[in-house]
Amino acid sequence: MRRFYPMATYDGQTDNFHTLTTYDSLDSIDDCLEVIRSWISIGYKIDRCWIQIYRYENDSDPEEYEVKL
């Protein structure tokens, strides 16, 4: 079962404090894009965003799908 997590950094910072994500995984890439759009609409100045895709339950090396703004 694949799991999807939207990720983004904002305000020119790349530390953990300036990284956005969701606690729970989402069902699809489209769901992740909706979350990223909501972050932008509430005022976050997103520098970079991507989606981490976990292919199986104990995957420790997720695939990253870069999202173009």
PDB file of N, CA, C, O and CB in Angstrom:
ATOM      1  N   MET A   1       0.831  -1.174   0.000  1.00  0.00           N
ATOM      2  CA  MET A   1       0.000   0.000   0.000  1.00  0.00           C
ATOM      3  C   MET A   1       0.880   1.242   0.000  1.00  0.00           C
ATOM      4  O   MET A   1       1.689   1.438   0.907  1.00  0.00           O
ATOM      5  CB  MET A   1      -0.948  -0.005   1.203  1.00  0.00           C
ATOM      6  N   ARG A   2       0.723   2.063  -0.996  1.00  0.00           N
ATOM      7  CA  ARG A   2       1.524   3.285  -1.086  1.00  0.00           C
ATOM      8  C   ARG A   2       0.956   4.357  -0.160  1.00  0.00           C
ATOM      9  O   ARG A   2      -0.254   4.468   0.034  1.00  0.00           O
ATOM     10  CB  ARG A   2       1.569   3.802  -2.542  1.00  0.00           C
ATOM     11  N   ARG A   3       1.874   5.142   0.405  1.00  0.00           N
ATOM     12  CA  ARG A   3       1.491   6.261   1.263  1.00  0.00           C
ATOM     13  C   ARG A   3       2.121   7.524   0.704  1.00  0.00           C
ATOM     14  O   ARG A   3       3.263   7.502   0.244  1.00  0.00           O
ATOM     15  CB  ARG A   3       1.930   6.024   2.747  1.00  0.00           C
ATOM     16  N   PHE A   4       1.381   8.622   0.742  1.00  0.00           N
ATOM     17  CA  PHE A   4       1.819   9.889   0.162  1.00  0.00           C
ATOM     18  C   PHE A   4       1.841  10.975   1.238  1.00  0.00           C
ATOM     19  O   PHE A   4       0.908  11.103   2.030  1.00  0.00           O
ATOM     20  CB  PHE A   4       0.894  10.305  -1.011  1.00  0.00           C
ATOM     21  N   TYR A   5       2.926  11.751   1.249  1.00  0.00           N
ATOM     22  CA  TYR A   5       3.050  12.856   2.197  1.00  0.00           C
ATOM     23  C   TYR A   5       3.467  14.120   1.444  1.00  0.00           C
ATOM     24  O   TYR A   5       4.518  14.130   0.804  1.00  0.00           O
ATOM     25  CB  TYR A   5       4.080  12.515   3.320  1.00  0.00           C
ATOM     26  N   PRO A   6       2.663  15.186   1.506  1.00  0.00           N
ATOM     27  CA  PRO A   6       3.092  16.454   0.929  1.00  0.00           C
ATOM     28  C   PRO A   6       4.151  17.081   1.836  1.00  0.00           C
ATOM     29  O   PRO A   6       4.065  16.983   3.060  1.00  0.00           O
ATOM     30  CB  PRO A   6       1.883  17.417   0.736  1.00  0.00           C
ATOM     31  N   MET A   7       5.135  17.716   1.236  1.00  0.00           N
ATOM     32  CA  MET A   7       6.218  18.346   1.980  1.00  0.00           C
ATOM     33  C   MET A   7       6.504  19.696   1.338  1.00  0.00           C
ATOM     34  O   MET A   7       6.335  19.861   0.130  1.00  0.00           O
ATOM     35  CB  MET A   7       7.499  17.444   2.004  1.00  0.00           C
ATOM     36  N   ALA A   8       6.935  20.657   2.142  1.00  0.00           N
ATOM     37  CA  ALA A   8       7.307  21.962   1.596  1.00  0.00           C
ATOM     38  C   ALA A   8       8.207  22.686   2.577  1.00  0.00           C
ATOM     39  O   ALA A   8       8.105  22.495   3.789  1.00  0.00           O
ATOM     40  CB  ALA A   8       6.056  22.811   1.283  1.00  0.00           C
ATOM     41  N   THR A   9       9.087  23.517   2.045  1.00  0.00           N
ATOM     42  CA  THR A   9       9.864  24.436   2.868  1.00  0.00           C
ATOM     43  C   THR A   9       9.411  25.842   2.491  1.00  0.00           C
ATOM     44  O   THR A   9       8.945  26.087   1.378  1.00  0.00           O
ATOM     45  CB  THR A   9      11.426  24.245   2.661  1.00  0.00           C
ATOM     46  N   TYR A  10       9.557  26.750   3.438  1.00  0.00           N
ATOM     47  CA  TYR A  10       9.071  28.116   3.188  1.00  0.00           C
ATOM     48  C   TYR A  10       9.982  29.162   3.819  1.00  0.00           C
ATOM     49  O   TYR A  10      10.827  28.853   4.659  1.00  0.00           O
ATOM     50  CB  TYR A  10       7.647  28.281   3.727  1.00  0.00           C
ATOM     51  N   ASP A  11       9.788  30.400   3.394  1.00  0.00           N
ATOM     52  CA  ASP A  11      10.528  31.570   3.882  1.00  0.00           C
ATOM     53  C   ASP A  11      12.042  31.445   3.721  1.00  0.00           C
ATOM     54  O   ASP A  11      12.794  32.015   4.512  1.00  0.00           O
ATOM     55  CB  ASP A  11      10.204  31.802   5.333  1.00  0.00           C
ATOM     56  N   GLY A  12      12.495  30.711   2.713  1.00  0.00           N
ATOM     57  CA  GLY A  12      13.924  30.604   2.437  1.00  0.00           C
ATOM     58  C   GLY A  12      14.706  29.764   3.424  1.00  0.00           C
ATOM     59  O   GLY A  12      15.937  29.781   3.406  1.00  0.00           O
ATOM     60  N   GLN A  13      14.024  29.035   4.282  1.00  0.00           N
ATOM     61  CA  GLN A  13      14.682  28.208   5.291  1.00  0.00           C
ATOM     62  C   GLN A  13      14.458  26.728   4.974  1.00  0.00           C
ATOM     63  O   GLN A  13      13.448  26.364   4.372  1.00  0.00           O
ATOM     64  CB  GLN A  13      14.154  28.548   6.709  1.00  0.00           C
ATOM     65  N   THR A  14      15.400  25.882   5.379  1.00  0.00           N
ATOM     66  CA  THR A  14      15.251  24.443   5.129  1.00  0.00           C
ATOM     67  C   THR A  14      15.322  23.617   6.413  1.00  0.00           C
ATOM     68  O   THR A  14      15.443  22.393   6.355  1.00  0.00           O
ATOM     69  CB  THR A  14      16.326  23.972   4.161  1.00  0.00           C
ATOM     70  N   ASP A  15      15.248  24.269   7.560  1.00  0.00           N
ATOM     71  CA  ASP A  15      15.300  23.522   8.813  1.00  0.00           C
ATOM     72  C   ASP A  15      13.937  22.889   9.125  1.00  0.00           C
ATOM     73  O   ASP A  15      12.952  23.154   8.436  1.00  0.00           O
ATOM     74  CB  ASP A  15      15.739  24.444   9.969  1.00  0.00           C
ATOM     75  N   ASN A  16      13.889  22.063  10.155  1.00  0.00           N
ATOM     76  CA  ASN A  16      12.644  21.375  10.514  1.00  0.00           C
ATOM     77  C   ASN A  16      11.527  22.334  10.880  1.00  0.00           C
ATOM     78  O   ASN A  16      10.357  22.046  10.629  1.00  0.00           O
ATOM     79  CB  ASN A  16      12.889  20.434  11.663  1.00  0.00           C
ATOM     80  N   PHE A  17      11.869  23.470  11.470  1.00  0.00           N
ATOM     81  CA  PHE A  17      10.856  24.450  11.863  1.00  0.00           C
ATOM     82  C   PHE A  17      10.141  25.036  10.639  1.00  0.00           C
ATOM     83  O   PHE A  17       8.973  25.416  10.724  1.00  0.00           O
ATOM     84  CB  PHE A  17      11.501  25.576  12.686  1.00  0.00           C
ATOM     85  N   HIS A  18      10.835  25.108   9.517  1.00  0.00           N
ATOM     86  CA  HIS A  18      10.274  25.695   8.296  1.00  0.00           C
ATOM     87  C   HIS A  18       9.904  24.641   7.249  1.00  0.00           C
ATOM     88  O   HIS A  18       9.867  24.934   6.054  1.00  0.00           O
ATOM     89  CB  HIS A  18      11.264  26.677   7.696  1.00  0.00           C
ATOM     90  N   THR A  19       9.634  23.433   7.695  1.00  0.00           N
ATOM     91  CA  THR A  19       9.211  22.366   6.800  1.00  0.00           C
ATOM     92  C   THR A  19       7.778  21.973   7.142  1.00  0.00           C
ATOM     93  O   THR A  19       7.467  21.648   8.288  1.00  0.00           O
ATOM     94  CB  THR A  19      10.163  21.141   6.902  1.00  0.00           C
ATOM     95  N   LEU A  20       6.913  22.008   6.138  1.00  0.00           N
ATOM     96  CA  LEU A  20       5.513  21.636   6.314  1.00  0.00           C
ATOM     97  C   LEU A  20       5.295  20.205   5.847  1.00  0.00           C
ATOM     98  O   LEU A  20       5.890  19.768   4.863  1.00  0.00           O
ATOM     99  CB  LEU A  20       4.588  22.602   5.547  1.00  0.00           C
ATOM    100  N   THR A  21       4.449  19.488   6.548  1.00  0.00           N
ATOM    101  CA  THR A  21       4.032  18.148   6.146  1.00  0.00           C
ATOM    102  C   THR A  21       2.721  17.831   6.846  1.00  0.00           C
ATOM    103  O   THR A  21       2.209  18.650   7.610  1.00  0.00           O
ATOM    104  CB  THR A  21       5.126  17.081   6.485  1.00  0.00           C
ATOM    105  N   THR A  22       2.184  16.669   6.596  1.00  0.00           N
ATOM    106  CA  THR A  22       0.976  16.231   7.290  1.00  0.00           C
ATOM    107  C   THR A  22       1.346  15.092   8.233  1.00  0.00           C
ATOM    108  O   THR A  22       2.307  14.362   7.990  1.00  0.00           O
ATOM    109  CB  THR A  22      -0.131  15.783   6.278  1.00  0.00           C
ATOM    110  N   TYR A  23       0.596  14.951   9.284  1.00  0.00           N
ATOM    111  CA  TYR A  23       0.848  13.872  10.242  1.00  0.00           C
ATOM    112  C   TYR A  23       0.452  12.524   9.647  1.00  0.00           C
ATOM    113  O   TYR A  23       1.198  11.549   9.743  1.00  0.00           O
ATOM    114  CB  TYR A  23       0.078  14.122  11.554  1.00  0.00           C
ATOM    115  N   ASP A  24      -0.721  12.479   9.036  1.00  0.00           N
ATOM    116  CA  ASP A  24      -1.214  11.245   8.430  1.00  0.00           C
ATOM    117  C   ASP A  24      -0.907  11.224   6.937  1.00  0.00           C
ATOM    118  O   ASP A  24      -0.847  12.268   6.289  1.00  0.00           O
ATOM    119  CB  ASP A  24      -2.726  11.093   8.665  1.00  0.00           C
ATOM    120  N   SER A  25      -0.715  10.033   6.408  1.00  0.00           N
ATOM    121  CA  SER A  25      -0.492   9.912   4.965  1.00  0.00           C
ATOM    122  C   SER A  25      -1.798  10.180   4.224  1.00  0.00           C
ATOM    123  O   SER A  25      -2.888  10.075   4.788  1.00  0.00           O
ATOM    124  CB  SER A  25       0.064   8.505   4.602  1.00  0.00           C
ATOM    125  N   LEU A  26      -1.660  10.524   2.963  1.00  0.00           N
ATOM    126  CA  LEU A  26      -2.821  10.786   2.112  1.00  0.00           C
ATOM    127  C   LEU A  26      -2.949   9.663   1.083  1.00  0.00           C
ATOM    128  O   LEU A  26      -2.044   8.845   0.920  1.00  0.00           O
ATOM    129  CB  LEU A  26      -2.697  12.175   1.405  1.00  0.00           C
ATOM    130  N   ASP A  27      -4.093   9.640   0.394  1.00  0.00           N
ATOM    131  CA  ASP A  27      -4.402   8.536  -0.510  1.00  0.00           C
ATOM    132  C   ASP A  27      -3.827   8.675  -1.915  1.00  0.00           C
ATOM    133  O   ASP A  27      -3.688   7.682  -2.629  1.00  0.00           O
ATOM    134  CB  ASP A  27      -5.865   8.391  -0.608  1.00  0.00           C
ATOM    135  N   SER A  28      -3.491   9.912  -2.320  1.00  0.00           N
ATOM    136  CA  SER A  28      -3.054  10.091  -3.706  1.00  0.00           C
ATOM    137  C   SER A  28      -2.216  11.353  -3.861  1.00  0.00           C
ATOM    138  O   SER A  28      -2.146  12.191  -2.963  1.00  0.00           O
ATOM    139  CB  SER A  28      -4.263  10.148  -4.643  1.00  0.00           C
ATOM    140  N   ILE A  29      -1.591  11.463  -5.011  1.00  0.00           N
ATOM    141  CA  ILE A  29      -0.838  12.672  -5.349  1.00  0.00           C
ATOM    142  C   ILE A  29      -1.786  13.859  -5.436  1.00  0.00           C
ATOM    143  O   ILE A  29      -1.439  14.955  -4.995  1.00  0.00           O
ATOM    144  CB  ILE A  29      -0.071  12.493  -6.684  1.00  0.00           C
ATOM    145  N   ASP A  30      -2.972  13.665  -5.992  1.00  0.00           N
ATOM    146  CA  ASP A  30      -3.948  14.756  -6.081  1.00  0.00           C
ATOM    147  C   ASP A  30      -4.317  15.298  -4.703  1.00  0.00           C
ATOM    148  O   ASP A  30      -4.456  16.509  -4.538  1.00  0.00           O
ATOM    149  CB  ASP A  30      -5.208  14.278  -6.803  1.00  0.00           C
ATOM    150  N   ASP A  31      -4.476  14.429  -3.719  1.00  0.00           N
ATOM    151  CA  ASP A  31      -4.762  14.873  -2.350  1.00  0.00           C
ATOM    152  C   ASP A  31      -3.610  15.711  -1.807  1.00  0.00           C
ATOM    153  O   ASP A  31      -3.830  16.713  -1.127  1.00  0.00           O
ATOM    154  CB  ASP A  31      -5.020  13.663  -1.428  1.00  0.00           C
ATOM    155  N   CYS A  32      -2.391  15.302  -2.108  1.00  0.00           N
ATOM    156  CA  CYS A  32      -1.212  16.061  -1.665  1.00  0.00           C
ATOM    157  C   CYS A  32      -1.172  17.437  -2.315  1.00  0.00           C
ATOM    158  O   CYS A  32      -0.862  18.428  -1.655  1.00  0.00           O
ATOM    159  CB  CYS A  32       0.078  15.291  -1.989  1.00  0.00           C
ATOM    160  N   LEU A  33      -1.484  17.501  -3.602  1.00  0.00           N
ATOM    161  CA  LEU A  33      -1.490  18.789  -4.293  1.00  0.00           C
ATOM    162  C   LEU A  33      -2.541  19.729  -3.702  1.00  0.00           C
ATOM    163  O   LEU A  33      -2.321  20.938  -3.626  1.00  0.00           O
ATOM    164  CB  LEU A  33      -1.748  18.588  -5.791  1.00  0.00           C
ATOM    165  N   GLU A  34      -3.664  19.184  -3.289  1.00  0.00           N
ATOM    166  CA  GLU A  34      -4.701  19.992  -2.649  1.00  0.00           C
ATOM    167  C   GLU A  34      -4.200  20.584  -1.329  1.00  0.00           C
ATOM    168  O   GLU A  34      -4.488  21.741  -1.021  1.00  0.00           O
ATOM    169  CB  GLU A  34      -5.959  19.146  -2.405  1.00  0.00           C
ATOM    170  N   VAL A  35      -3.462  19.805  -0.560  1.00  0.00           N
ATOM    171  CA  VAL A  35      -2.895  20.288   0.703  1.00  0.00           C
ATOM    172  C   VAL A  35      -1.871  21.386   0.427  1.00  0.00           C
ATOM    173  O   VAL A  35      -1.864  22.407   1.114  1.00  0.00           O
ATOM    174  CB  VAL A  35      -2.241  19.124   1.494  1.00  0.00           C
ATOM    175  N   ILE A  36      -1.013  21.191  -0.563  1.00  0.00           N
ATOM    176  CA  ILE A  36      -0.008  22.193  -0.903  1.00  0.00           C
ATOM    177  C   ILE A  36      -0.687  23.490  -1.339  1.00  0.00           C
ATOM    178  O   ILE A  36      -0.252  24.574  -0.951  1.00  0.00           O
ATOM    179  CB  ILE A  36       0.928  21.672  -2.016  1.00  0.00           C
ATOM    180  N   ARG A  37      -1.747  23.389  -2.139  1.00  0.00           N
ATOM    181  CA  ARG A  37      -2.500  24.585  -2.539  1.00  0.00           C
ATOM    182  C   ARG A  37      -3.086  25.305  -1.327  1.00  0.00           C
ATOM    183  O   ARG A  37      -3.110  26.535  -1.280  1.00  0.00           O
ATOM    184  CB  ARG A  37      -3.623  24.206  -3.513  1.00  0.00           C
ATOM    185  N   SER A  38      -3.555  24.537  -0.355  1.00  0.00           N
ATOM    186  CA  SER A  38      -4.134  25.167   0.846  1.00  0.00           C
ATOM    187  C   SER A  38      -3.054  25.888   1.661  1.00  0.00           C
ATOM    188  O   SER A  38      -3.314  26.959   2.210  1.00  0.00           O
ATOM    189  CB  SER A  38      -4.840  24.104   1.728  1.00  0.00           C
ATOM    190  N   TRP A  39      -1.844  25.316   1.747  1.00  0.00           N
ATOM    191  CA  TRP A  39      -0.756  26.006   2.438  1.00  0.00           C
ATOM    192  C   TRP A  39      -0.471  27.348   1.779  1.00  0.00           C
ATOM    193  O   TRP A  39      -0.273  28.352   2.464  1.00  0.00           O
ATOM    194  CB  TRP A  39       0.512  25.140   2.450  1.00  0.00           C
ATOM    195  N   ILE A  40      -0.449  27.363   0.453  1.00  0.00           N
ATOM    196  CA  ILE A  40      -0.187  28.606  -0.278  1.00  0.00           C
ATOM    197  C   ILE A  40      -1.329  29.596  -0.051  1.00  0.00           C
ATOM    198  O   ILE A  40      -1.087  30.785   0.153  1.00  0.00           O
ATOM    199  CB  ILE A  40      -0.008  28.325  -1.794  1.00  0.00           C
ATOM    200  N   SER A  41      -2.562  29.113  -0.086  1.00  0.00           N
ATOM    201  CA  SER A  41      -3.715  30.018   0.044  1.00  0.00           C
ATOM    202  C   SER A  41      -3.822  30.640   1.434  1.00  0.00           C
ATOM    203  O   SER A  41      -4.394  31.721   1.577  1.00  0.00           O
ATOM    204  CB  SER A  41      -4.999  29.270  -0.274  1.00  0.00           C
ATOM    205  N   ILE A  42      -3.284  29.980   2.465  1.00  0.00           N
ATOM    206  CA  ILE A  42      -3.352  30.581   3.798  1.00  0.00           C
ATOM    207  C   ILE A  42      -2.137  31.464   4.103  1.00  0.00           C
ATOM    208  O   ILE A  42      -2.023  32.005   5.203  1.00  0.00           O
ATOM    209  CB  ILE A  42      -3.468  29.490   4.851  1.00  0.00           C
ATOM    210  N   GLY A  43      -1.231  31.608   3.129  1.00  0.00           N
ATOM    211  CA  GLY A  43      -0.174  32.601   3.268  1.00  0.00           C
ATOM    212  C   GLY A  43       1.251  32.121   3.394  1.00  0.00           C
ATOM    213  O   GLY A  43       2.157  32.947   3.512  1.00  0.00           O
ATOM    214  N   TYR A  44       1.492  30.827   3.375  1.00  0.00           N
ATOM    215  CA  TYR A  44       2.881  30.359   3.412  1.00  0.00           C
ATOM    216  C   TYR A  44       3.578  30.729   2.109  1.00  0.00           C
ATOM    217  O   TYR A  44       3.025  30.553   1.023  1.00  0.00           O
ATOM    218  CB  TYR A  44       2.945  28.824   3.647  1.00  0.00           C
ATOM    219  N   LYS A  45       4.798  31.242   2.229  1.00  0.00           N
ATOM    220  CA  LYS A  45       5.617  31.571   1.062  1.00  0.00           C
ATOM    221  C   LYS A  45       6.502  30.357   0.764  1.00  0.00           C
ATOM    222  O   LYS A  45       7.636  30.258   1.231  1.00  0.00           O
ATOM    223  CB  LYS A  45       6.486  32.873   1.308  1.00  0.00           C
ATOM    224  N   ILE A  46       5.943  29.442  -0.028  1.00  0.00           N
ATOM    225  CA  ILE A  46       6.593  28.162  -0.323  1.00  0.00           C
ATOM    226  C   ILE A  46       7.781  28.371  -1.266  1.00  0.00           C
ATOM    227  O   ILE A  46       7.650  29.012  -2.308  1.00  0.00           O
ATOM    228  CB  ILE A  46       5.581  27.170  -0.946  1.00  0.00           C
ATOM    229  N   ASP A  47       8.938  27.825  -0.889  1.00  0.00           N
ATOM    230  CA  ASP A  47      10.138  27.871  -1.733  1.00  0.00           C
ATOM    231  C   ASP A  47      10.265  26.606  -2.578  1.00  0.00           C
ATOM    232  O   ASP A  47      10.571  26.660  -3.769  1.00  0.00           O
ATOM    233  CB  ASP A  47      11.397  28.053  -0.866  1.00  0.00           C
ATOM    234  N   ARG A  48      10.028  25.490  -1.943  1.00  0.00           N
ATOM    235  CA  ARG A  48      10.170  24.190  -2.604  1.00  0.00           C
ATOM    236  C   ARG A  48       9.098  23.267  -2.040  1.00  0.00           C
ATOM    237  O   ARG A  48       8.829  23.278  -0.839  1.00  0.00           O
ATOM    238  CB  ARG A  48      11.614  23.584  -2.395  1.00  0.00           C
ATOM    239  N   CYS A  49       8.490  22.472  -2.906  1.00  0.00           N
ATOM    240  CA  CYS A  49       7.536  21.478  -2.404  1.00  0.00           C
ATOM    241  C   CYS A  49       7.711  20.178  -3.183  1.00  0.00           C
ATOM    242  O   CYS A  49       8.106  20.169  -4.348  1.00  0.00           O
ATOM    243  CB  CYS A  49       6.070  21.998  -2.523  1.00  0.00           C
ATOM    244  N   TRP A  50       7.404  19.091  -2.500  1.00  0.00           N
ATOM    245  CA  TRP A  50       7.565  17.761  -3.075  1.00  0.00           C
ATOM    246  C   TRP A  50       6.628  16.801  -2.359  1.00  0.00           C
ATOM    247  O   TRP A  50       6.035  17.143  -1.336  1.00  0.00           O
ATOM    248  CB  TRP A  50       9.038  17.278  -2.972  1.00  0.00           C
ATOM    249  N   ILE A  51       6.502  15.622  -2.895  1.00  0.00           N
ATOM    250  CA  ILE A  51       5.682  14.586  -2.298  1.00  0.00           C
ATOM    251  C   ILE A  51       6.566  13.374  -2.040  1.00  0.00           C
ATOM    252  O   ILE A  51       7.245  12.881  -2.941  1.00  0.00           O
ATOM    253  CB  ILE A  51       4.472  14.222  -3.210  1.00  0.00           C
ATOM    254  N   GLN A  52       6.549  12.904  -0.806  1.00  0.00           N
ATOM    255  CA  GLN A  52       7.271  11.673  -0.484  1.00  0.00           C
ATOM    256  C   GLN A  52       6.311  10.510  -0.684  1.00  0.00           C
ATOM    257  O   GLN A  52       5.179  10.521  -0.202  1.00  0.00           O
ATOM    258  CB  GLN A  52       7.837  11.699   0.984  1.00  0.00           C
ATOM    259  N   ILE A  53       6.797   9.502  -1.411  1.00  0.00           N
ATOM    260  CA  ILE A  53       5.975   8.332  -1.705  1.00  0.00           C
ATOM    261  C   ILE A  53       6.655   7.107  -1.092  1.00  0.00           C
ATOM    262  O   ILE A  53       7.771   6.736  -1.457  1.00  0.00           O
ATOM    263  CB  ILE A  53       5.768   8.153  -3.253  1.00  0.00           C
ATOM    264  N   TYR A  54       5.951   6.504  -0.161  1.00  0.00           N
ATOM    265  CA  TYR A  54       6.429   5.275   0.467  1.00  0.00           C
ATOM    266  C   TYR A  54       5.750   4.109  -0.236  1.00  0.00           C
ATOM    267  O   TYR A  54       4.522   4.042  -0.268  1.00  0.00           O
ATOM    268  CB  TYR A  54       6.137   5.259   2.015  1.00  0.00           C
ATOM    269  N   ARG A  55       6.514   3.204  -0.790  1.00  0.00           N
ATOM    270  CA  ARG A  55       5.983   2.103  -1.605  1.00  0.00           C
ATOM    271  C   ARG A  55       5.436   0.937  -0.783  1.00  0.00           C
ATOM    272  O   ARG A  55       4.518   0.249  -1.229  1.00  0.00           O
ATOM    273  CB  ARG A  55       7.058   1.595  -2.523  1.00  0.00           C
ATOM    274  N   TYR A  56       5.974   0.710   0.385  1.00  0.00           N
ATOM    275  CA  TYR A  56       5.529  -0.412   1.212  1.00  0.00           C
ATOM    276  C   TYR A  56       5.636  -0.027   2.682  1.00  0.00           C
ATOM    277  O   TYR A  56       6.190   1.024   3.003  1.00  0.00           O
ATOM    278  CB  TYR A  56       6.366  -1.691   0.916  1.00  0.00           C
ATOM    279  N   GLU A  57       5.125  -0.841   3.558  1.00  0.00           N
ATOM    280  CA  GLU A  57       4.919  -0.512   4.976  1.00  0.00           C
ATOM    281  C   GLU A  57       6.179  -0.027   5.698  1.00  0.00           C
ATOM    282  O   GLU A  57       6.131   1.004   6.368  1.00  0.00           O
ATOM    283  CB  GLU A  57       4.383  -1.715   5.692  1.00  0.00           C
ATOM    284  N   ASN A  58       7.276  -0.722   5.582  1.00  0.00           N
ATOM    285  CA  ASN A  58       8.494  -0.356   6.316  1.00  0.00           C
ATOM    286  C   ASN A  58       9.548   0.295   5.427  1.00  0.00           C
ATOM    287  O   ASN A  58      10.747   0.144   5.662  1.00  0.00           O
ATOM    288  CB  ASN A  58       9.083  -1.581   6.975  1.00  0.00           C
ATOM    289  N   ASP A  59       9.105   1.001   4.432  1.00  0.00           N
ATOM    290  CA  ASP A  59      10.004   1.679   3.498  1.00  0.00           C
ATOM    291  C   ASP A  59      10.763   2.782   4.229  1.00  0.00           C
ATOM    292  O   ASP A  59      10.147   3.680   4.804  1.00  0.00           O
ATOM    293  CB  ASP A  59       9.215   2.265   2.294  1.00  0.00           C
ATOM    294  N   SER A  60      12.077   2.723   4.214  1.00  0.00           N
ATOM    295  CA  SER A  60      12.882   3.746   4.884  1.00  0.00           C
ATOM    296  C   SER A  60      13.538   4.700   3.887  1.00  0.00           C
ATOM    297  O   SER A  60      14.243   5.627   4.287  1.00  0.00           O
ATOM    298  CB  SER A  60      13.951   3.087   5.748  1.00  0.00           C
ATOM    299  N   ASP A  61      13.313   4.480   2.609  1.00  0.00           N
ATOM    300  CA  ASP A  61      13.891   5.323   1.577  1.00  0.00           C
ATOM    301  C   ASP A  61      12.793   5.735   0.592  1.00  0.00           C
ATOM    302  O   ASP A  61      12.664   5.132  -0.473  1.00  0.00           O
ATOM    303  CB  ASP A  61      15.050   4.588   0.845  1.00  0.00           C
ATOM    304  N   PRO A  62      12.003   6.755   0.939  1.00  0.00           N
ATOM    305  CA  PRO A  62      10.876   7.129   0.072  1.00  0.00           C
ATOM    306  C   PRO A  62      11.334   7.753  -1.239  1.00  0.00           C
ATOM    307  O   PRO A  62      12.392   8.378  -1.319  1.00  0.00           O
ATOM    308  CB  PRO A  62       9.959   8.096   0.797  1.00  0.00           C
ATOM    309  N   GLU A  63      10.526   7.571  -2.237  1.00  0.00           N
ATOM    310  CA  GLU A  63      10.716   8.238  -3.519  1.00  0.00           C
ATOM    311  C   GLU A  63      10.205   9.669  -3.350  1.00  0.00           C
ATOM    312  O   GLU A  63       9.232   9.901  -2.634  1.00  0.00           O
ATOM    313  CB  GLU A  63       9.965   7.481  -4.696  1.00  0.00           C
ATOM    314  N   GLU A  64      10.865  10.634  -4.013  1.00  0.00           N
ATOM    315  CA  GLU A  64      10.419  12.027  -3.934  1.00  0.00           C
ATOM    316  C   GLU A  64       9.966  12.494  -5.309  1.00  0.00           C
ATOM    317  O   GLU A  64      10.672  12.327  -6.303  1.00  0.00           O
ATOM    318  CB  GLU A  64      11.547  12.944  -3.391  1.00  0.00           C
ATOM    319  N   TYR A  65       8.780  13.079  -5.345  1.00  0.00           N
ATOM    320  CA  TYR A  65       8.196  13.629  -6.552  1.00  0.00           C
ATOM    321  C   TYR A  65       8.181  15.141  -6.391  1.00  0.00           C
ATOM    322  O   TYR A  65       7.426  15.669  -5.575  1.00  0.00           O
ATOM    323  CB  TYR A  65       6.757  13.058  -6.815  1.00  0.00           C
ATOM    324  N   GLU A  66       9.009  15.846  -7.163  1.00  0.00           N
ATOM    325  CA  GLU A  66       9.126  17.299  -7.073  1.00  0.00           C
ATOM    326  C   GLU A  66       7.877  17.954  -7.659  1.00  0.00           C
ATOM    327  O   GLU A  66       7.411  17.569  -8.731  1.00  0.00           O
ATOM    328  CB  GLU A  66      10.398  17.795  -7.808  1.00  0.00           C
ATOM    329  N   VAL A  67       7.344  18.941  -6.953  1.00  0.00           N
ATOM    330  CA  VAL A  67       6.169  19.676  -7.415  1.00  0.00           C
ATOM    331  C   VAL A  67       6.618  21.053  -7.865  1.00  0.00           C
ATOM    332  O   VAL A  67       7.263  21.772  -7.102  1.00  0.00           O
ATOM    333  CB  VAL A  67       5.080  19.779  -6.300  1.00  0.00           C
ATOM    334  N   LYS A  68       6.291  21.427  -9.082  1.00  0.00           N
ATOM    335  CA  LYS A  68       6.637  22.736  -9.626  1.00  0.00           C
ATOM    336  C   LYS A  68       5.553  23.727  -9.256  1.00  0.00           C
ATOM    337  O   LYS A  68       4.366  23.458  -9.441  1.00  0.00           O
ATOM    338  CB  LYS A  68       6.822  22.674 -11.162  1.00  0.00           C
ATOM    339  N   LEU A  69       5.958  24.870  -8.736  1.00  0.00           N
ATOM    340  CA  LEU A  69       4.988  25.909  -8.366  1.00  0.00           C
ATOM    341  C   LEU A  69       4.622  26.761  -9.553  1.00  0.00           C
ATOM    342  O   LEU A  69       3.818  27.684  -9.426  1.00  0.00           O
ATOM    343  CB  LEU A  69       5.537  26.789  -7.254  1.00  0.00           C
TER     344      LEU A  69
END
